[in-house]
Amino acid sequence: MEKLFQKISFTSASLVLALLLGIFVTLFLQAKPAIDEFGFNFIVDKRWNQEVPLTQTGNLTQDTTTVVQTPEAAEDDDMIADEDDMILDEDDEDETATKTVYGGLVPILGTIFSTLIALAFALPIAMGIAVFLAEMASKNVAKYVGIAIELLAAIPSIIFGMWGLYYFAPIISDIFGGFQVSLLTAGLVLGVMILPFMAAITRDSMNTTPDVLKESAYALGATKFEVVKDVIFPFSKVGIIGSIILALGRALGETMAVAFLIGAVYSIPEKITDPTISIPVAMALNFGEASGLGENALFYLGLILFILSFAFIAFAKFYFLKRSRV
Amino acid sequence: MTKVIKLALATSVLAGSLMANDVLNGSGASFPYSVYNAWTKAYYKTTGNKVNYISKGSSKGIKDAKARAVDFAGTDKPLSPKVLKKNGLYQFPGVVGAITMGYNLPGVDNLKLSRAAIVAISEGKVAYWDDAVITSTNKGLKLPHKPVTFVHRADGSGTTFNYTYFLSKVSKEWRHTYGAKKSLNWPGHQHIGGNKNTGVASLIKQTPFSVGYIDYADAKHNDIVMASVENKAGKFIKPSLKAFQAAAAKADLNPKKDFYSVIADPKGADSYPIVAATFVLVPKEKPATDKKVTAFYDWAYKNGQDIAKGLGFVPLPDSLTDKIRKYWEAKGIK
């Protein structure tokens, strides 16, 4: 029995690792043709789905032999050639030597910026809510506000998307000017979406502060602010950072709501009210109609998002949590 | 005991649904989804035959057809006879729809957009509404000095393919620089993307001084004001079912080439120019199943006209459905 139990729990634990590895390998294999074609320049290239004459592709000039041609890619290629047959007149023929270039800079920046806006907006509010619920509110108020916060976390993201598009976006563009759908709109709605996670988890970890510690601080003459700042925050630091990591994970990968609100335009925003695009949105919106190298480029983006979130979370975990334990 | 009853019920329902009638599975283009969906429901009611159609997008439909994962597939982009032959597929048109230029200009209706204006707007070259390219065809309308916001689809779509195909036909420059694509990196700075037709519709409605392309069904459904568009003959045509039908009748769909053609910008003085046919793919080696598919479409051509019209689509003209039936006969799938 004991042995069986050990085996079962070991298998469950290793299943997670196997899954992670599996996802990584799948993403990598599907992205391989795009990686071969565009290399690491993909990350800093801001062109997405743009026709470029063959002679102007920079380091890839004329070097078409290195492109890996899987049988399926070859088929897709002649579909694209057909498309040209259909729209080009005969006298256009000699000018058709173009290729499509994909680069990931715009979605990568869009993902990072929208996440940062969301965090900057949600973090102070979430901390305020948590402190209020854990320390200031009366038991009854804390109970009902607490339930409301948890319900907010349960709302599906598509509803945030529709609400954001129909009611929130016009307000934002009235106040800040610019387009209705923009980096700012998407970031703020993302902020609302991650707020409940941060607030609820932070409140729970603040509630675990032993009363003895707080009472001793009060006995020494500390004010409420000082107790929160010097006793509760240091004690619940691990939990707070954990909540931020969770919220970060959700913000980085959020798709549906952002798809409605970010504007889906492949250009680097000059102002915060300009539209742009993020990685999950680019993938979700284009996957249905993608084929050939375009599909591989989307997988490449997916791989980057995977590594990006992994790096973010790993960094936060190891750096902050290690230090807080000392 | 109850378990046994439940099991018996479940198996009988399952067996019943398997035995009762034919079930056809299709997938692909989202553009005709509303029509196909309504047709399949009505078809089931009258004949008891079940047809399922899942809207996945044209590319995935083509993939499914190639992999033989479905009995038929929908695509907004026709495949050439060469590709059809290679993959052992037959192709015929399903229904015709139209793309309109919806706009939001407070106080302005009856806007007329010339071919040059549509291309210039799509290229992001028209900065303000009172630009000469727009005012020249709108004498008597007072257009404001406000920036033009162009609204387009954010997701890859057959609608975008057909719209950019129209632009490619109108402008040589567009053809060389951007081409006809299902998703595009739109040029210029004053443009935003909406998710699906609903997203485009709400952005046009909510953004003053915006203009965008949207299929007729959704524009009508959302009460969006639609511009008259200049056709090949130089006439400005207001979007209407009649104008779409005139266009469909002039469309050059040739059964010898497996109907391989995009019908945008047809001839004819009354034709609305931005129209699109959507196509059906069936596998060559399954004539028995194909006969059921063609029976469904045959029924739809005959009985589904009002349904299609109600949804803002155009039933195929009789001259064309006759050609399609002959094509089926020739291929032995009728």
mmCIF file with all atom_site columns, N, CA, C and O in Angstrom, chain A residues 48-51 72 75 78 82-83 86-87 92 165-166 180 263-266 285 287-290 295, chain B residues 58-60 63 66 77 80 83 86 154-156 165 172 175 180-183 185 193 195 202 206 260:
data_model
loop_
_atom_site.group_PDB
_atom_site.id
_atom_site.type_symbol
_atom_site.label_atom_id
_atom_site.label_alt_id
_atom_site.label_comp_id
_atom_site.label_asym_id
_atom_site.label_entity_id
_atom_site.label_seq_id
_atom_site.pdbx_PDB_ins_code
_atom_site.Cartn_x
_atom_site.Cartn_y
_atom_site.Cartn_z
_atom_site.occupancy
_atom_site.B_iso_or_equiv
_atom_site.pdbx_formal_charge
_atom_site.auth_seq_id
_atom_site.auth_comp_id
_atom_site.auth_asym_id
_atom_site.auth_atom_id
_atom_site.pdbx_PDB_model_num
ATOM 1   N N  . TRP A 1 48  ? 5.502   42.432 -39.632 1.00 0.00 ? 48  TRP A N  1
ATOM 2   C CA . TRP A 1 48  ? 4.736   41.208 -39.518 1.00 0.00 ? 48  TRP A CA 1
ATOM 3   C C  . TRP A 1 48  ? 3.917   41.049 -40.780 1.00 0.00 ? 48  TRP A C  1
ATOM 4   O O  . TRP A 1 48  ? 3.185   41.955 -41.148 1.00 0.00 ? 48  TRP A O  1
ATOM 5   N N  . ASN A 1 49  ? 4.054   39.879 -41.413 1.00 0.00 ? 49  ASN A N  1
ATOM 6   C CA . ASN A 1 49  ? 3.242   39.584 -42.583 1.00 0.00 ? 49  ASN A CA 1
ATOM 7   C C  . ASN A 1 49  ? 3.401   40.672 -43.638 1.00 0.00 ? 49  ASN A C  1
ATOM 8   O O  . ASN A 1 49  ? 2.424   41.242 -44.100 1.00 0.00 ? 49  ASN A O  1
ATOM 9   N N  . GLN A 1 50  ? 4.644   40.983 -43.993 1.00 0.00 ? 50  GLN A N  1
ATOM 10  C CA . GLN A 1 50  ? 4.874   42.008 -45.001 1.00 0.00 ? 50  GLN A CA 1
ATOM 11  C C  . GLN A 1 50  ? 5.598   41.433 -46.203 1.00 0.00 ? 50  GLN A C  1
ATOM 12  O O  . GLN A 1 50  ? 6.506   40.631 -46.060 1.00 0.00 ? 50  GLN A O  1
ATOM 13  N N  . GLU A 1 51  ? 5.143   41.868 -47.365 1.00 0.00 ? 51  GLU A N  1
ATOM 14  C CA . GLU A 1 51  ? 5.786   41.423 -48.598 1.00 0.00 ? 51  GLU A CA 1
ATOM 15  C C  . GLU A 1 51  ? 7.064   42.209 -48.800 1.00 0.00 ? 51  GLU A C  1
ATOM 16  O O  . GLU A 1 51  ? 7.065   43.436 -48.740 1.00 0.00 ? 51  GLU A O  1
ATOM 17  N N  . GLU A 1 72  ? 4.134   19.457 -46.430 1.00 0.00 ? 72  GLU A N  1
ATOM 18  C CA . GLU A 1 72  ? 2.944   20.284 -46.240 1.00 0.00 ? 72  GLU A CA 1
ATOM 19  C C  . GLU A 1 72  ? 3.221   21.741 -46.584 1.00 0.00 ? 72  GLU A C  1
ATOM 20  O O  . GLU A 1 72  ? 2.405   22.402 -47.216 1.00 0.00 ? 72  GLU A O  1
ATOM 21  N N  . GLU A 1 75  ? 3.029   22.273 -50.230 1.00 0.00 ? 75  GLU A N  1
ATOM 22  C CA . GLU A 1 75  ? 1.661   22.379 -50.711 1.00 0.00 ? 75  GLU A CA 1
ATOM 23  C C  . GLU A 1 75  ? 1.110   23.775 -50.472 1.00 0.00 ? 75  GLU A C  1
ATOM 24  O O  . GLU A 1 75  ? 0.475   24.358 -51.332 1.00 0.00 ? 75  GLU A O  1
ATOM 25  N N  . ASP A 1 78  ? 2.305   26.270 -52.955 1.00 0.00 ? 78  ASP A N  1
ATOM 26  C CA . ASP A 1 78  ? 1.704   26.445 -54.260 1.00 0.00 ? 78  ASP A CA 1
ATOM 27  C C  . ASP A 1 78  ? 0.288   27.017 -54.164 1.00 0.00 ? 78  ASP A C  1
ATOM 28  O O  . ASP A 1 78  ? -0.229  27.546 -55.125 1.00 0.00 ? 78  ASP A O  1
ATOM 29  N N  . ASP A 1 82  ? -0.841  30.201 -56.357 1.00 0.00 ? 82  ASP A N  1
ATOM 30  C CA . ASP A 1 82  ? -2.123  30.301 -57.050 1.00 0.00 ? 82  ASP A CA 1
ATOM 31  C C  . ASP A 1 82  ? -2.787  31.645 -56.820 1.00 0.00 ? 82  ASP A C  1
ATOM 32  O O  . ASP A 1 82  ? -3.392  32.214 -57.710 1.00 0.00 ? 82  ASP A O  1
ATOM 33  N N  . GLU A 1 83  ? -2.680  32.086 -55.579 1.00 0.00 ? 83  GLU A N  1
ATOM 34  C CA . GLU A 1 83  ? -3.260  33.362 -55.230 1.00 0.00 ? 83  GLU A CA 1
ATOM 35  C C  . GLU A 1 83  ? -2.700  34.440 -56.154 1.00 0.00 ? 83  GLU A C  1
ATOM 36  O O  . GLU A 1 83  ? -3.428  35.283 -56.662 1.00 0.00 ? 83  GLU A O  1
ATOM 37  N N  . MET A 1 86  ? -4.031  34.375 -59.628 1.00 0.00 ? 86  MET A N  1
ATOM 38  C CA . MET A 1 86  ? -5.367  34.882 -59.756 1.00 0.00 ? 86  MET A CA 1
ATOM 39  C C  . MET A 1 86  ? -5.417  36.391 -59.889 1.00 0.00 ? 86  MET A C  1
ATOM 40  O O  . MET A 1 86  ? -6.257  36.927 -60.586 1.00 0.00 ? 86  MET A O  1
ATOM 41  N N  . ILE A 1 87  ? -4.576  37.077 -59.153 1.00 0.00 ? 87  ILE A N  1
ATOM 42  C CA . ILE A 1 87  ? -4.717  38.530 -59.150 1.00 0.00 ? 87  ILE A CA 1
ATOM 43  C C  . ILE A 1 87  ? -3.742  39.242 -60.070 1.00 0.00 ? 87  ILE A C  1
ATOM 44  O O  . ILE A 1 87  ? -3.940  40.395 -60.393 1.00 0.00 ? 87  ILE A O  1
ATOM 45  N N  . ASP A 1 92  ? 2.532   41.648 -65.079 1.00 0.00 ? 92  ASP A N  1
ATOM 46  C CA . ASP A 1 92  ? 3.038   41.872 -63.726 1.00 0.00 ? 92  ASP A CA 1
ATOM 47  C C  . ASP A 1 92  ? 4.060   40.813 -63.323 1.00 0.00 ? 92  ASP A C  1
ATOM 48  O O  . ASP A 1 92  ? 4.798   40.981 -62.357 1.00 0.00 ? 92  ASP A O  1
ATOM 49  N N  . LEU A 1 165 ? -15.303 46.695 -24.426 1.00 0.00 ? 165 LEU A N  1
ATOM 50  C CA . LEU A 1 165 ? -15.495 47.257 -25.762 1.00 0.00 ? 165 LEU A CA 1
ATOM 51  C C  . LEU A 1 165 ? -16.697 48.200 -25.794 1.00 0.00 ? 165 LEU A C  1
ATOM 52  O O  . LEU A 1 165 ? -16.620 49.306 -26.321 1.00 0.00 ? 165 LEU A O  1
ATOM 53  N N  . TYR A 1 166 ? -17.825 47.758 -25.219 1.00 0.00 ? 166 TYR A N  1
ATOM 54  C CA . TYR A 1 166 ? -19.051 48.538 -25.368 1.00 0.00 ? 166 TYR A CA 1
ATOM 55  C C  . TYR A 1 166 ? -19.159 49.703 -24.376 1.00 0.00 ? 166 TYR A C  1
ATOM 56  O O  . TYR A 1 166 ? -19.722 50.732 -24.696 1.00 0.00 ? 166 TYR A O  1
ATOM 57  N N  . GLN A 1 180 ? -10.466 54.309 -29.301 1.00 0.00 ? 180 GLN A N  1
ATOM 58  C CA . GLN A 1 180 ? -11.201 53.605 -28.252 1.00 0.00 ? 180 GLN A CA 1
ATOM 59  C C  . GLN A 1 180 ? -10.484 52.338 -27.832 1.00 0.00 ? 180 GLN A C  1
ATOM 60  O O  . GLN A 1 180 ? -10.395 52.028 -26.652 1.00 0.00 ? 180 GLN A O  1
ATOM 61  N N  . GLY A 1 263 ? -6.864  46.584 -30.227 1.00 0.00 ? 263 GLY A N  1
ATOM 62  C CA . GLY A 1 263 ? -6.838  47.232 -31.531 1.00 0.00 ? 263 GLY A CA 1
ATOM 63  C C  . GLY A 1 263 ? -6.217  46.382 -32.620 1.00 0.00 ? 263 GLY A C  1
ATOM 64  O O  . GLY A 1 263 ? -6.473  46.589 -33.789 1.00 0.00 ? 263 GLY A O  1
ATOM 65  N N  . ALA A 1 264 ? -5.381  45.413 -32.227 1.00 0.00 ? 264 ALA A N  1
ATOM 66  C CA . ALA A 1 264 ? -4.811  44.455 -33.165 1.00 0.00 ? 264 ALA A CA 1
ATOM 67  C C  . ALA A 1 264 ? -4.175  45.119 -34.377 1.00 0.00 ? 264 ALA A C  1
ATOM 68  O O  . ALA A 1 264 ? -4.529  44.855 -35.514 1.00 0.00 ? 264 ALA A O  1
ATOM 69  N N  . VAL A 1 265 ? -3.248  46.015 -34.121 1.00 0.00 ? 265 VAL A N  1
ATOM 70  C CA . VAL A 1 265 ? -2.539  46.704 -35.204 1.00 0.00 ? 265 VAL A CA 1
ATOM 71  C C  . VAL A 1 265 ? -1.047  46.440 -35.012 1.00 0.00 ? 265 VAL A C  1
ATOM 72  O O  . VAL A 1 265 ? -0.523  46.601 -33.915 1.00 0.00 ? 265 VAL A O  1
ATOM 73  N N  . TYR A 1 266 ? -0.394  45.996 -36.092 1.00 0.00 ? 266 TYR A N  1
ATOM 74  C CA . TYR A 1 266 ? 1.018   45.646 -35.952 1.00 0.00 ? 266 TYR A CA 1
ATOM 75  C C  . TYR A 1 266 ? 1.910   46.868 -36.071 1.00 0.00 ? 266 TYR A C  1
ATOM 76  O O  . TYR A 1 266 ? 2.649   47.016 -37.028 1.00 0.00 ? 266 TYR A O  1
ATOM 77  N N  . LEU A 1 285 ? -6.090  35.462 -33.053 1.00 0.00 ? 285 LEU A N  1
ATOM 78  C CA . LEU A 1 285 ? -6.797  36.075 -34.175 1.00 0.00 ? 285 LEU A CA 1
ATOM 79  C C  . LEU A 1 285 ? -6.389  35.489 -35.511 1.00 0.00 ? 285 LEU A C  1
ATOM 80  O O  . LEU A 1 285 ? -7.176  35.408 -36.437 1.00 0.00 ? 285 LEU A O  1
ATOM 81  N N  . PHE A 1 287 ? -4.770  32.417 -36.063 1.00 0.00 ? 287 PHE A N  1
ATOM 82  C CA . PHE A 1 287 ? -4.544  30.985 -36.173 1.00 0.00 ? 287 PHE A CA 1
ATOM 83  C C  . PHE A 1 287 ? -5.524  30.324 -37.136 1.00 0.00 ? 287 PHE A C  1
ATOM 84  O O  . PHE A 1 287 ? -5.151  29.462 -37.913 1.00 0.00 ? 287 PHE A O  1
ATOM 85  N N  . GLY A 1 288 ? -6.771  30.766 -37.101 1.00 0.00 ? 288 GLY A N  1
ATOM 86  C CA . GLY A 1 288 ? -7.800  30.142 -37.931 1.00 0.00 ? 288 GLY A CA 1
ATOM 87  C C  . GLY A 1 288 ? -7.472  30.169 -39.405 1.00 0.00 ? 288 GLY A C  1
ATOM 88  O O  . GLY A 1 288 ? -7.782  29.237 -40.135 1.00 0.00 ? 288 GLY A O  1
ATOM 89  N N  . GLU A 1 289 ? -6.847  31.237 -39.867 1.00 0.00 ? 289 GLU A N  1
ATOM 90  C CA . GLU A 1 289 ? -6.605  31.376 -41.300 1.00 0.00 ? 289 GLU A CA 1
ATOM 91  C C  . GLU A 1 289 ? -5.126  31.314 -41.649 1.00 0.00 ? 289 GLU A C  1
ATOM 92  O O  . GLU A 1 289 ? -4.728  31.740 -42.717 1.00 0.00 ? 289 GLU A O  1
ATOM 93  N N  . ALA A 1 290 ? -4.316  30.814 -40.743 1.00 0.00 ? 290 ALA A N  1
ATOM 94  C CA . ALA A 1 290 ? -2.877  30.787 -41.016 1.00 0.00 ? 290 ALA A CA 1
ATOM 95  C C  . ALA A 1 290 ? -2.500  29.478 -41.701 1.00 0.00 ? 290 ALA A C  1
ATOM 96  O O  . ALA A 1 290 ? -3.096  28.435 -41.464 1.00 0.00 ? 290 ALA A O  1
ATOM 97  N N  . GLU A 1 295 ? 1.856   30.174 -40.158 1.00 0.00 ? 295 GLU A N  1
ATOM 98  C CA . GLU A 1 295 ? 1.477   29.370 -39.008 1.00 0.00 ? 295 GLU A CA 1
ATOM 99  C C  . GLU A 1 295 ? 2.704   29.080 -38.145 1.00 0.00 ? 295 GLU A C  1
ATOM 100 O O  . GLU A 1 295 ? 2.653   29.147 -36.920 1.00 0.00 ? 295 GLU A O  1
ATOM 101 N N  . SER B 2 58  ? -11.388 29.320 -43.446 1.00 0.00 ? 58  SER B N  1
ATOM 102 C CA . SER B 2 58  ? -11.174 28.681 -44.743 1.00 0.00 ? 58  SER B CA 1
ATOM 103 C C  . SER B 2 58  ? -9.940  27.785 -44.761 1.00 0.00 ? 58  SER B C  1
ATOM 104 O O  . SER B 2 58  ? -9.973  26.683 -45.288 1.00 0.00 ? 58  SER B O  1
ATOM 105 N N  . SER B 2 59  ? -8.844  28.272 -44.178 1.00 0.00 ? 59  SER B N  1
ATOM 106 C CA . SER B 2 59  ? -7.603  27.490 -44.239 1.00 0.00 ? 59  SER B CA 1
ATOM 107 C C  . SER B 2 59  ? -7.776  26.141 -43.561 1.00 0.00 ? 59  SER B C  1
ATOM 108 O O  . SER B 2 59  ? -7.308  25.123 -44.053 1.00 0.00 ? 59  SER B O  1
ATOM 109 N N  . LYS B 2 60  ? -8.457  26.173 -42.409 1.00 0.00 ? 60  LYS B N  1
ATOM 110 C CA . LYS B 2 60  ? -8.655  24.915 -41.684 1.00 0.00 ? 60  LYS B CA 1
ATOM 111 C C  . LYS B 2 60  ? -9.625  24.025 -42.447 1.00 0.00 ? 60  LYS B C  1
ATOM 112 O O  . LYS B 2 60  ? -9.502  22.806 -42.417 1.00 0.00 ? 60  LYS B O  1
ATOM 113 N N  . LYS B 2 63  ? -7.632  22.355 -45.109 1.00 0.00 ? 63  LYS B N  1
ATOM 114 C CA . LYS B 2 63  ? -6.819  21.313 -44.460 1.00 0.00 ? 63  LYS B CA 1
ATOM 115 C C  . LYS B 2 63  ? -7.660  20.072 -44.181 1.00 0.00 ? 63  LYS B C  1
ATOM 116 O O  . LYS B 2 63  ? -7.237  18.950 -44.423 1.00 0.00 ? 63  LYS B O  1
ATOM 117 N N  . LYS B 2 66  ? -8.414  18.222 -47.355 1.00 0.00 ? 66  LYS B N  1
ATOM 118 C CA . LYS B 2 66  ? -7.244  17.487 -47.838 1.00 0.00 ? 66  LYS B CA 1
ATOM 119 C C  . LYS B 2 66  ? -7.015  16.234 -47.014 1.00 0.00 ? 66  LYS B C  1
ATOM 120 O O  . LYS B 2 66  ? -6.633  15.197 -47.519 1.00 0.00 ? 66  LYS B O  1
ATOM 121 N N  . LYS B 2 77  ? -11.737 31.130 -50.286 1.00 0.00 ? 77  LYS B N  1
ATOM 122 C CA . LYS B 2 77  ? -10.736 31.270 -51.328 1.00 0.00 ? 77  LYS B CA 1
ATOM 123 C C  . LYS B 2 77  ? -10.781 30.026 -52.190 1.00 0.00 ? 77  LYS B C  1
ATOM 124 O O  . LYS B 2 77  ? -10.497 28.937 -51.715 1.00 0.00 ? 77  LYS B O  1
ATOM 125 N N  . SER B 2 80  ? -7.291  26.320 -57.148 1.00 0.00 ? 80  SER B N  1
ATOM 126 C CA . SER B 2 80  ? -7.142  26.225 -58.605 1.00 0.00 ? 80  SER B CA 1
ATOM 127 C C  . SER B 2 80  ? -7.345  24.774 -59.036 1.00 0.00 ? 80  SER B C  1
ATOM 128 O O  . SER B 2 80  ? -7.154  23.851 -58.245 1.00 0.00 ? 80  SER B O  1
ATOM 129 N N  . VAL B 2 83  ? -4.500  22.478 -58.018 1.00 0.00 ? 83  VAL B N  1
ATOM 130 C CA . VAL B 2 83  ? -4.455  22.061 -56.609 1.00 0.00 ? 83  VAL B CA 1
ATOM 131 C C  . VAL B 2 83  ? -5.581  21.073 -56.322 1.00 0.00 ? 83  VAL B C  1
ATOM 132 O O  . VAL B 2 83  ? -5.396  20.095 -55.589 1.00 0.00 ? 83  VAL B O  1
ATOM 133 N N  . LYS B 2 86  ? -4.556  17.678 -57.628 1.00 0.00 ? 86  LYS B N  1
ATOM 134 C CA . LYS B 2 86  ? -3.504  17.089 -56.806 1.00 0.00 ? 86  LYS B CA 1
ATOM 135 C C  . LYS B 2 86  ? -4.085  16.470 -55.541 1.00 0.00 ? 86  LYS B C  1
ATOM 136 O O  . LYS B 2 86  ? -3.627  15.448 -55.064 1.00 0.00 ? 86  LYS B O  1
ATOM 137 N N  . ALA B 2 154 ? -9.453  42.282 -37.337 1.00 0.00 ? 154 ALA B N  1
ATOM 138 C CA . ALA B 2 154 ? -8.187  41.995 -36.661 1.00 0.00 ? 154 ALA B CA 1
ATOM 139 C C  . ALA B 2 154 ? -7.798  40.539 -36.869 1.00 0.00 ? 154 ALA B C  1
ATOM 140 O O  . ALA B 2 154 ? -6.627  40.196 -36.872 1.00 0.00 ? 154 ALA B O  1
ATOM 141 N N  . ASP B 2 155 ? -8.792  39.679 -37.044 1.00 0.00 ? 155 ASP B N  1
ATOM 142 C CA . ASP B 2 155 ? -8.500  38.254 -37.214 1.00 0.00 ? 155 ASP B CA 1
ATOM 143 C C  . ASP B 2 155 ? -8.419  37.935 -38.707 1.00 0.00 ? 155 ASP B C  1
ATOM 144 O O  . ASP B 2 155 ? -8.998  38.627 -39.535 1.00 0.00 ? 155 ASP B O  1
ATOM 145 N N  . GLY B 2 156 ? -7.685  36.890 -39.018 1.00 0.00 ? 156 GLY B N  1
ATOM 146 C CA . GLY B 2 156 ? -7.618  36.454 -40.401 1.00 0.00 ? 156 GLY B CA 1
ATOM 147 C C  . GLY B 2 156 ? -8.999  36.027 -40.860 1.00 0.00 ? 156 GLY B C  1
ATOM 148 O O  . GLY B 2 156 ? -9.703  35.342 -40.143 1.00 0.00 ? 156 GLY B O  1
ATOM 149 N N  . TYR B 2 165 ? -8.810  41.430 -52.225 1.00 0.00 ? 165 TYR B N  1
ATOM 150 C CA . TYR B 2 165 ? -8.822  40.990 -53.614 1.00 0.00 ? 165 TYR B CA 1
ATOM 151 C C  . TYR B 2 165 ? -9.447  42.071 -54.489 1.00 0.00 ? 165 TYR B C  1
ATOM 152 O O  . TYR B 2 165 ? -8.941  42.389 -55.571 1.00 0.00 ? 165 TYR B O  1
ATOM 153 N N  . LYS B 2 172 ? -3.311  48.750 -59.146 1.00 0.00 ? 172 LYS B N  1
ATOM 154 C CA . LYS B 2 172 ? -2.098  48.005 -59.456 1.00 0.00 ? 172 LYS B CA 1
ATOM 155 C C  . LYS B 2 172 ? -1.099  48.141 -58.303 1.00 0.00 ? 172 LYS B C  1
ATOM 156 O O  . LYS B 2 172 ? -0.387  47.211 -57.956 1.00 0.00 ? 172 LYS B O  1
ATOM 157 N N  . ARG B 2 175 ? -1.964  45.833 -55.580 1.00 0.00 ? 175 ARG B N  1
ATOM 158 C CA . ARG B 2 175 ? -1.648  44.468 -55.973 1.00 0.00 ? 175 ARG B CA 1
ATOM 159 C C  . ARG B 2 175 ? -0.187  44.150 -55.738 1.00 0.00 ? 175 ARG B C  1
ATOM 160 O O  . ARG B 2 175 ? 0.171   43.091 -55.250 1.00 0.00 ? 175 ARG B O  1
ATOM 161 N N  . ALA B 2 180 ? -3.713  40.178 -52.215 1.00 0.00 ? 180 ALA B N  1
ATOM 162 C CA . ALA B 2 180 ? -4.962  39.717 -51.609 1.00 0.00 ? 180 ALA B CA 1
ATOM 163 C C  . ALA B 2 180 ? -4.631  38.717 -50.518 1.00 0.00 ? 180 ALA B C  1
ATOM 164 O O  . ALA B 2 180 ? -4.004  37.702 -50.768 1.00 0.00 ? 180 ALA B O  1
ATOM 165 N N  . LYS B 2 181 ? -5.036  39.027 -49.294 1.00 0.00 ? 181 LYS B N  1
ATOM 166 C CA . LYS B 2 181 ? -4.640  38.192 -48.162 1.00 0.00 ? 181 LYS B CA 1
ATOM 167 C C  . LYS B 2 181 ? -5.761  38.044 -47.165 1.00 0.00 ? 181 LYS B C  1
ATOM 168 O O  . LYS B 2 181 ? -6.651  38.881 -47.095 1.00 0.00 ? 181 LYS B O  1
ATOM 169 N N  . LYS B 2 182 ? -5.685  36.975 -46.368 1.00 0.00 ? 182 LYS B N  1
ATOM 170 C CA . LYS B 2 182 ? -6.708  36.775 -45.339 1.00 0.00 ? 182 LYS B CA 1
ATOM 171 C C  . LYS B 2 182 ? -6.423  37.600 -44.102 1.00 0.00 ? 182 LYS B C  1
ATOM 172 O O  . LYS B 2 182 ? -7.324  37.927 -43.330 1.00 0.00 ? 182 LYS B O  1
ATOM 173 N N  . SER B 2 183 ? -5.147  37.889 -43.866 1.00 0.00 ? 183 SER B N  1
ATOM 174 C CA . SER B 2 183 ? -4.849  38.848 -42.803 1.00 0.00 ? 183 SER B CA 1
ATOM 175 C C  . SER B 2 183 ? -3.712  39.718 -43.290 1.00 0.00 ? 183 SER B C  1
ATOM 176 O O  . SER B 2 183 ? -2.863  39.278 -44.051 1.00 0.00 ? 183 SER B O  1
ATOM 177 N N  . ASN B 2 185 ? -1.050  43.258 -42.662 1.00 0.00 ? 185 ASN B N  1
ATOM 178 C CA . ASN B 2 185 ? -0.471  44.289 -41.820 1.00 0.00 ? 185 ASN B CA 1
ATOM 179 C C  . ASN B 2 185 ? -0.843  45.621 -42.455 1.00 0.00 ? 185 ASN B C  1
ATOM 180 O O  . ASN B 2 185 ? -0.181  46.095 -43.361 1.00 0.00 ? 185 ASN B O  1
ATOM 181 N N  . GLY B 2 193 ? -8.207  47.584 -35.405 1.00 0.00 ? 193 GLY B N  1
ATOM 182 C CA . GLY B 2 193 ? -8.768  46.296 -35.794 1.00 0.00 ? 193 GLY B CA 1
ATOM 183 C C  . GLY B 2 193 ? -9.827  45.835 -34.814 1.00 0.00 ? 193 GLY B C  1
ATOM 184 O O  . GLY B 2 193 ? -9.675  45.973 -33.612 1.00 0.00 ? 193 GLY B O  1
ATOM 185 N N  . ASN B 2 195 ? -12.287 42.531 -33.539 1.00 0.00 ? 195 ASN B N  1
ATOM 186 C CA . ASN B 2 195 ? -12.312 41.081 -33.512 1.00 0.00 ? 195 ASN B CA 1
ATOM 187 C C  . ASN B 2 195 ? -13.619 40.578 -34.122 1.00 0.00 ? 195 ASN B C  1
ATOM 188 O O  . ASN B 2 195 ? -14.686 40.825 -33.586 1.00 0.00 ? 195 ASN B O  1
ATOM 189 N N  . SER B 2 202 ? -19.097 47.141 -33.862 1.00 0.00 ? 202 SER B N  1
ATOM 190 C CA . SER B 2 202 ? -19.213 48.007 -32.684 1.00 0.00 ? 202 SER B CA 1
ATOM 191 C C  . SER B 2 202 ? -18.181 49.124 -32.726 1.00 0.00 ? 202 SER B C  1
ATOM 192 O O  . SER B 2 202 ? -18.448 50.235 -32.266 1.00 0.00 ? 202 SER B O  1
ATOM 193 N N  . GLN B 2 206 ? -19.150 53.024 -32.541 1.00 0.00 ? 206 GLN B N  1
ATOM 194 C CA . GLN B 2 206 ? -18.721 53.807 -31.384 1.00 0.00 ? 206 GLN B CA 1
ATOM 195 C C  . GLN B 2 206 ? -17.687 54.870 -31.705 1.00 0.00 ? 206 GLN B C  1
ATOM 196 O O  . GLN B 2 206 ? -17.428 55.735 -30.885 1.00 0.00 ? 206 GLN B O  1
ATOM 197 N N  . TYR B 2 260 ? -13.211 28.075 -60.532 1.00 0.00 ? 260 TYR B N  1
ATOM 198 C CA . TYR B 2 260 ? -12.085 28.761 -59.899 1.00 0.00 ? 260 TYR B CA 1
ATOM 199 C C  . TYR B 2 260 ? -12.051 30.220 -60.331 1.00 0.00 ? 260 TYR B C  1
ATOM 200 O O  . TYR B 2 260 ? -11.585 30.550 -61.418 1.00 0.00 ? 260 TYR B O  1
#
